[in-house]
Amino acid sequence: MTAIDTNDWRIALVGTPNSGKTALFNALTGSRQKVANYAGVTVERKSGFLQTISGHRVNLIDLPGTYSLRGRSPDEEIARDVILGKFASEAPPDFLLCVADATNLRVALRLVIELKRVHRPMLLVLNMIDIARRRGVDIDLDKLSAELGVPVVTSTAVRRAGIEDLLRRIDDIAGKPAAAIAASEWTAPAASDLRAAQREADRVIRAAVSEPAKPDTWTTRVDAVLLHPVWGMIALLALLFVMFQAVFAWAQPVMDLITAGFDALGAWTATVLPEGLLQSFVQNGVISGVGSVIVFLPQILVLFLFILLLEDFGYMARAAFLMDRIMGGAGLHGRAFIPLLSSFACAIPGIMATRVIDNKRDRLTTIMVAPLMTCSARIPVYTLIIAAFVPDKPVLGFLGLQGLVMFGLYAVGIFSALAVSFVANHFFWRESATPPFMLELPDYKLPQLRSVLMNLYQRAMAFLKRAGTTIFSMMVLIWFLASFPRPPVGATEPAIDFSLAAIIGHWIEPLLAPIGFNWQISVALIPGMAAREVAVASLGTVYAIEGGKEAVEQVGHALADKWSLATALAFLAWYVFAPQCASTLAVIKRETGGWRWMWITFFYMLSMAYIAALITYHAALALGLG
Amino acid sequence: MVHLNPMPTLTTTMTDIANSAPDESVRAPRAVPLGLARHGFQGRVDAIVVDGDRLGVSAAEIERRLLELGIVEGAAVHILHEGPIGRDPIAVRVNGTTIALRRREAMAILVV
Ligand SMILES: Nc1nc2c(ncn2[C@@H]2O[C@H](COP(=O)(O)OP(=O)(O)O)[C@@H](O)[C@H]2O)c(=O)[nH]1
Ligand SMILES: [Mg+2]
């Protein structure tokens, strides 16, 4: 990041959601911000730098999409505050780069007409011109520019087409000696202003644009199936199901490879390192601990691949459409669906994405239930236990039992999120009605291979970085606890029984014994508060040290030997609910502006985890699975 | 292609106020709420009349939100899809863009 220089031209990207502002930001600044085909991807302001052709430096600001400057929800407020210069330490931008989707000009031009009242130099970019041309939309740029009173250029942001022309125009406009810029005359438009602006926009479109007779037939045909009342729901379920099957099936070969790699590495360290503390640290702490988490990288990437493809294709808004009544029945805001779906990847972007929700209570409810959605950090926990305890056999001939159990765990997460929001709405907020829901369904687009791969790469790096920092440091801690103090000379019990880990574990165990957790689980849960996967790594280390030299086996095998099925099921139930992610809690605190909602979320999730594990454990015991 | 539910609840609309002629037959085709129209309905927006506040969102605000999505008087509308439960929400094509909204909000959009 370069520091901002007062000589820089400050240019803000503004436009309706999903018009390609972020794609253009990336093309202009070489950044890699997230682009996807639904409204509400960008919920923060992002700053980047670029050079115009004349060599002037520009500070470009990417903003959340907005339909007007009224600031109806927290993300729209950010756009408004930047454009109107309401941020305390900031002047308004020197220049507005308005981005419009060339295939969807009506709403975009109405916004441009509203923005003219801000009295900043403006340039209108008709983005997605490739799609418009393909569909036969004919736009007379000179006429459009004359009618609107704003210069107009075209671009295809995802292919970096039109960028040079755009840079030249920025030079032309921003380079002019600043004629005294009038102060903003913008005031929140009333209904009559909006009607007048839309009429004006429609007039401009009639004068400058000739649309083809038929709309995008591709989208219409795909939607005939995907939004069909029956087929659409079947498709949604099938999609989720294939996704979970794929997480198991596709990732397995690569996981086997990684496991083999770590096994080889373990064997190799045994030959080069002298027996002793160092060897134990590398084998038990690093390889059995951190390695047991890294093995899950392929599964996490398969999940992300699915989510990214769906996002880029334009399916997210459709899923929100199909689920709206079910969500509304639980008192969730119609726009809550996309944040909750994003939480499948990770609750943190999911919680940030709730900024698109205008109603404060609805936003709080969504934030509170977002961590219940099964995030990718639970995958290591779930698959470890499933692989160790659930046989890999087909059900009904074609479904895998393991995938089915995984699907069930996801379903439990979803249903409990709905149940919690139902309770919150009916008993705490005492509201039964649901607020308005209006959402644009964007046309489908073929996913951009480059952007999908880029995103996957970023995910993989973020995961490895976590493994190298958070998880590694927790492993150092747990290895230390499990190794010291050393057993007295001549002791016959396993060395770990004398360690701090055992002491702490035994100390907590009475609290967790009713839910079937042994001391090893109890102690693994402590570093596990930092992040969910850490518990897997901790168990890996504890069992590796406990097993001694001959047990350089995978943690899954150790668990299958040492846990009862009832304990394993209780552990799964615990992980559906447990608030074991420090970063999520920190984001809740930040997004809600205080400790209160963070603690409420923490305690309700903890109580649910305990109760769910308690019920599961005793039900399993009653069924004779002890 | 116009399928409509019976709409006994529909009372006073903008057109009713404008045309106070008592004789039904001399009126322009009567405006009906989009919220009652079925899959396949095609028509034009005649007026936007929000009948009340909704959960901290005022009627005026709902009107503005509809307008901001391009749903203004004269816009062509076409119901493309209905949701799986209770035919709600609906996906409406408005002059070239598709918008999902609940039938309750669509009650404010009077169409002919
Ligand atoms: N074909 C095409 N797709 C584009 C173009 N610009 C953006 N997109 C796609 O449009 C969608 C929205 O882009 P994004 O930058 O996230 O929009 P934002 O919400 O305005 O920031 C993404 O799926 C992009 O891949 C373009 O010029 N041509
Ligand atoms: Mg964006």
Short mmCIF file of N, CA and C in Angstrom, two decimals, chain A residues 243-244 247 296 299-301 303-304 307 339-351 369-383 406 409-414 416-417 459 463 466 528-534 536 572 574-585 605:
data_model
loop_
_atom_site.label_atom_id
_atom_site.label_comp_id
_atom_site.label_asym_id
_atom_site.label_seq_id
_atom_site.Cartn_x
_atom_site.Cartn_y
_atom_site.Cartn_z
N MET A 243 -22.60 -31.13 -3.83
CA MET A 243 -21.49 -30.39 -3.25
C MET A 243 -20.85 -31.18 -2.09
N PHE A 244 -21.68 -31.75 -1.21
CA PHE A 244 -21.10 -32.45 -0.06
C PHE A 244 -20.50 -33.78 -0.45
N VAL A 247 -17.15 -32.97 -1.84
CA VAL A 247 -16.17 -32.65 -0.81
C VAL A 247 -15.46 -33.92 -0.36
N PHE A 296 -6.72 -31.28 5.15
CA PHE A 296 -8.08 -30.96 4.74
C PHE A 296 -8.16 -29.86 3.69
N GLN A 299 -10.33 -30.59 0.56
CA GLN A 299 -11.77 -30.58 0.78
C GLN A 299 -12.30 -29.17 0.84
N ILE A 300 -11.55 -28.31 1.52
CA ILE A 300 -12.00 -26.93 1.65
C ILE A 300 -12.01 -26.26 0.27
N LEU A 301 -11.03 -26.58 -0.55
CA LEU A 301 -10.99 -25.98 -1.88
C LEU A 301 -12.13 -26.48 -2.76
N LEU A 303 -15.09 -27.28 -1.72
CA LEU A 303 -16.26 -26.53 -1.27
C LEU A 303 -16.24 -25.11 -1.84
N PHE A 304 -15.10 -24.47 -1.76
CA PHE A 304 -15.00 -23.10 -2.27
C PHE A 304 -15.22 -23.05 -3.78
N ILE A 307 -18.88 -22.93 -4.31
CA ILE A 307 -19.48 -21.65 -3.94
C ILE A 307 -19.10 -20.57 -4.94
N PRO A 339 -25.94 -13.55 2.98
CA PRO A 339 -24.95 -13.61 4.06
C PRO A 339 -24.87 -15.00 4.70
N LEU A 340 -26.01 -15.65 4.86
CA LEU A 340 -25.98 -16.97 5.49
C LEU A 340 -25.32 -17.99 4.56
N LEU A 341 -25.59 -17.88 3.28
CA LEU A 341 -24.96 -18.81 2.34
C LEU A 341 -23.44 -18.58 2.30
N SER A 342 -23.03 -17.31 2.37
CA SER A 342 -21.59 -17.03 2.40
C SER A 342 -20.96 -17.62 3.64
N SER A 343 -21.75 -17.76 4.70
CA SER A 343 -21.20 -18.30 5.94
C SER A 343 -20.83 -19.77 5.81
N PHE A 344 -21.31 -20.44 4.77
CA PHE A 344 -20.85 -21.81 4.51
C PHE A 344 -19.34 -21.82 4.29
N ALA A 345 -18.86 -20.75 3.67
CA ALA A 345 -17.42 -20.64 3.48
C ALA A 345 -16.79 -20.27 4.81
N CYS A 346 -17.24 -19.17 5.38
CA CYS A 346 -16.68 -18.67 6.63
C CYS A 346 -17.65 -17.64 7.17
N ALA A 347 -17.88 -17.66 8.48
CA ALA A 347 -18.86 -16.75 9.06
C ALA A 347 -18.42 -15.29 8.97
N ILE A 348 -17.12 -15.06 8.84
CA ILE A 348 -16.65 -13.67 8.89
C ILE A 348 -17.13 -12.86 7.68
N PRO A 349 -16.88 -13.30 6.44
CA PRO A 349 -17.48 -12.55 5.32
C PRO A 349 -19.00 -12.57 5.38
N GLY A 350 -19.57 -13.65 5.91
CA GLY A 350 -21.02 -13.71 6.04
C GLY A 350 -21.55 -12.60 6.94
N ILE A 351 -20.88 -12.40 8.07
CA ILE A 351 -21.31 -11.36 9.01
C ILE A 351 -21.11 -9.98 8.39
N VAL A 369 -27.04 -15.63 14.05
CA VAL A 369 -27.19 -17.02 13.59
C VAL A 369 -26.16 -17.40 12.52
N ALA A 370 -25.47 -16.43 11.95
CA ALA A 370 -24.51 -16.75 10.89
C ALA A 370 -23.47 -17.80 11.33
N PRO A 371 -22.94 -17.71 12.58
CA PRO A 371 -21.93 -18.72 12.96
C PRO A 371 -22.49 -20.14 13.09
N LEU A 372 -23.82 -20.29 13.03
CA LEU A 372 -24.37 -21.65 13.08
C LEU A 372 -24.29 -22.35 11.73
N MET A 373 -24.15 -21.57 10.67
CA MET A 373 -24.01 -22.20 9.37
C MET A 373 -22.67 -22.92 9.37
N THR A 374 -22.65 -24.08 8.72
CA THR A 374 -21.45 -24.91 8.77
C THR A 374 -20.32 -24.28 7.94
N CYS A 375 -19.36 -23.69 8.63
CA CYS A 375 -18.28 -23.02 7.90
C CYS A 375 -17.20 -24.03 7.52
N SER A 376 -16.29 -23.61 6.66
CA SER A 376 -15.30 -24.56 6.15
C SER A 376 -14.34 -25.03 7.25
N ALA A 377 -14.22 -24.28 8.34
CA ALA A 377 -13.33 -24.71 9.42
C ALA A 377 -13.90 -25.92 10.17
N ARG A 378 -15.21 -26.16 9.98
CA ARG A 378 -15.76 -27.36 10.63
C ARG A 378 -15.48 -28.61 9.81
N ILE A 379 -15.13 -28.41 8.53
CA ILE A 379 -14.92 -29.59 7.67
C ILE A 379 -13.86 -30.53 8.26
N PRO A 380 -12.69 -30.02 8.69
CA PRO A 380 -11.72 -30.95 9.27
C PRO A 380 -12.30 -31.73 10.44
N VAL A 381 -13.06 -31.05 11.30
CA VAL A 381 -13.62 -31.73 12.46
C VAL A 381 -14.61 -32.79 12.01
N TYR A 382 -15.55 -32.39 11.16
CA TYR A 382 -16.58 -33.32 10.73
C TYR A 382 -15.98 -34.50 9.97
N THR A 383 -15.12 -34.22 9.01
CA THR A 383 -14.64 -35.33 8.19
C THR A 383 -13.75 -36.26 8.99
N MET A 406 -22.63 -36.02 6.44
CA MET A 406 -22.15 -34.65 6.28
C MET A 406 -23.31 -33.74 5.92
N LEU A 409 -25.34 -32.99 8.90
CA LEU A 409 -24.75 -32.00 9.81
C LEU A 409 -24.99 -30.59 9.28
N TYR A 410 -24.87 -30.43 7.97
CA TYR A 410 -25.16 -29.12 7.39
C TYR A 410 -26.63 -28.76 7.62
N ALA A 411 -27.50 -29.76 7.42
CA ALA A 411 -28.93 -29.51 7.59
C ALA A 411 -29.22 -29.09 9.03
N VAL A 412 -28.59 -29.76 10.01
CA VAL A 412 -28.81 -29.39 11.41
C VAL A 412 -28.39 -27.94 11.63
N GLY A 413 -27.26 -27.54 11.04
CA GLY A 413 -26.80 -26.16 11.17
C GLY A 413 -27.84 -25.18 10.63
N ILE A 414 -28.36 -25.50 9.46
CA ILE A 414 -29.34 -24.60 8.82
C ILE A 414 -30.61 -24.52 9.66
N SER A 416 -31.05 -25.15 12.81
CA SER A 416 -30.90 -24.46 14.10
C SER A 416 -30.79 -22.96 13.90
N ALA A 417 -30.19 -22.53 12.77
CA ALA A 417 -30.15 -21.09 12.50
C ALA A 417 -31.56 -20.54 12.33
N ARG A 459 -7.79 -18.35 -1.28
CA ARG A 459 -8.32 -19.17 -0.19
C ARG A 459 -7.27 -20.14 0.33
N PHE A 463 -5.62 -20.22 4.04
CA PHE A 463 -5.70 -21.41 4.88
C PHE A 463 -4.30 -21.83 5.35
N ARG A 466 -3.03 -19.50 7.96
CA ARG A 466 -3.61 -19.81 9.26
C ARG A 466 -2.92 -21.02 9.88
N GLY A 528 -8.57 -24.91 21.06
CA GLY A 528 -9.63 -24.95 20.05
C GLY A 528 -10.54 -23.73 20.09
N MET A 529 -10.48 -22.94 21.15
CA MET A 529 -11.29 -21.72 21.18
C MET A 529 -10.79 -20.73 20.13
N ALA A 530 -9.53 -20.81 19.78
CA ALA A 530 -8.98 -19.88 18.79
C ALA A 530 -9.58 -20.12 17.42
N ALA A 531 -9.70 -21.37 17.04
CA ALA A 531 -10.26 -21.72 15.73
C ALA A 531 -10.67 -23.18 15.78
N ARG A 532 -11.70 -23.51 15.02
CA ARG A 532 -12.26 -24.86 15.14
C ARG A 532 -11.27 -25.95 14.75
N GLU A 533 -10.52 -25.73 13.67
CA GLU A 533 -9.63 -26.81 13.22
C GLU A 533 -8.55 -27.13 14.24
N VAL A 534 -8.27 -26.15 15.12
CA VAL A 534 -7.19 -26.34 16.07
C VAL A 534 -7.46 -27.57 16.95
N VAL A 536 -8.72 -30.34 16.09
CA VAL A 536 -8.25 -31.53 15.38
C VAL A 536 -6.74 -31.66 15.53
N LEU A 572 -19.47 -34.35 17.54
CA LEU A 572 -20.04 -33.72 16.34
C LEU A 572 -21.13 -32.73 16.72
N TRP A 574 -21.53 -31.15 19.48
CA TRP A 574 -20.89 -29.99 20.10
C TRP A 574 -20.40 -29.02 19.02
N TYR A 575 -19.77 -29.56 18.00
CA TYR A 575 -19.18 -28.70 16.98
C TYR A 575 -20.19 -28.04 16.05
N VAL A 576 -21.42 -28.58 16.02
CA VAL A 576 -22.45 -27.88 15.23
C VAL A 576 -22.68 -26.50 15.84
N PHE A 577 -22.62 -26.42 17.18
CA PHE A 577 -23.03 -25.19 17.86
C PHE A 577 -21.90 -24.38 18.49
N ALA A 578 -20.82 -25.03 18.88
CA ALA A 578 -19.85 -24.35 19.73
C ALA A 578 -19.27 -23.10 19.09
N PRO A 579 -19.16 -22.01 19.86
CA PRO A 579 -18.67 -20.73 19.32
C PRO A 579 -17.15 -20.69 19.29
N GLN A 580 -16.52 -21.72 18.73
CA GLN A 580 -15.06 -21.81 18.86
C GLN A 580 -14.32 -21.13 17.73
N CYS A 581 -14.43 -19.83 17.66
CA CYS A 581 -13.69 -19.10 16.64
C CYS A 581 -13.51 -17.67 17.12
N ALA A 582 -12.32 -17.35 17.55
CA ALA A 582 -12.07 -16.03 18.12
C ALA A 582 -12.29 -14.94 17.07
N SER A 583 -11.92 -15.21 15.82
CA SER A 583 -12.07 -14.15 14.80
C SER A 583 -13.53 -13.82 14.55
N THR A 584 -14.38 -14.85 14.56
CA THR A 584 -15.81 -14.58 14.36
C THR A 584 -16.34 -13.68 15.47
N LEU A 585 -15.95 -14.01 16.70
CA LEU A 585 -16.43 -13.20 17.83
C LEU A 585 -15.93 -11.77 17.70
N MET A 605 -24.57 -19.86 22.00
CA MET A 605 -24.00 -20.97 21.24
C MET A 605 -23.39 -22.02 22.15
#
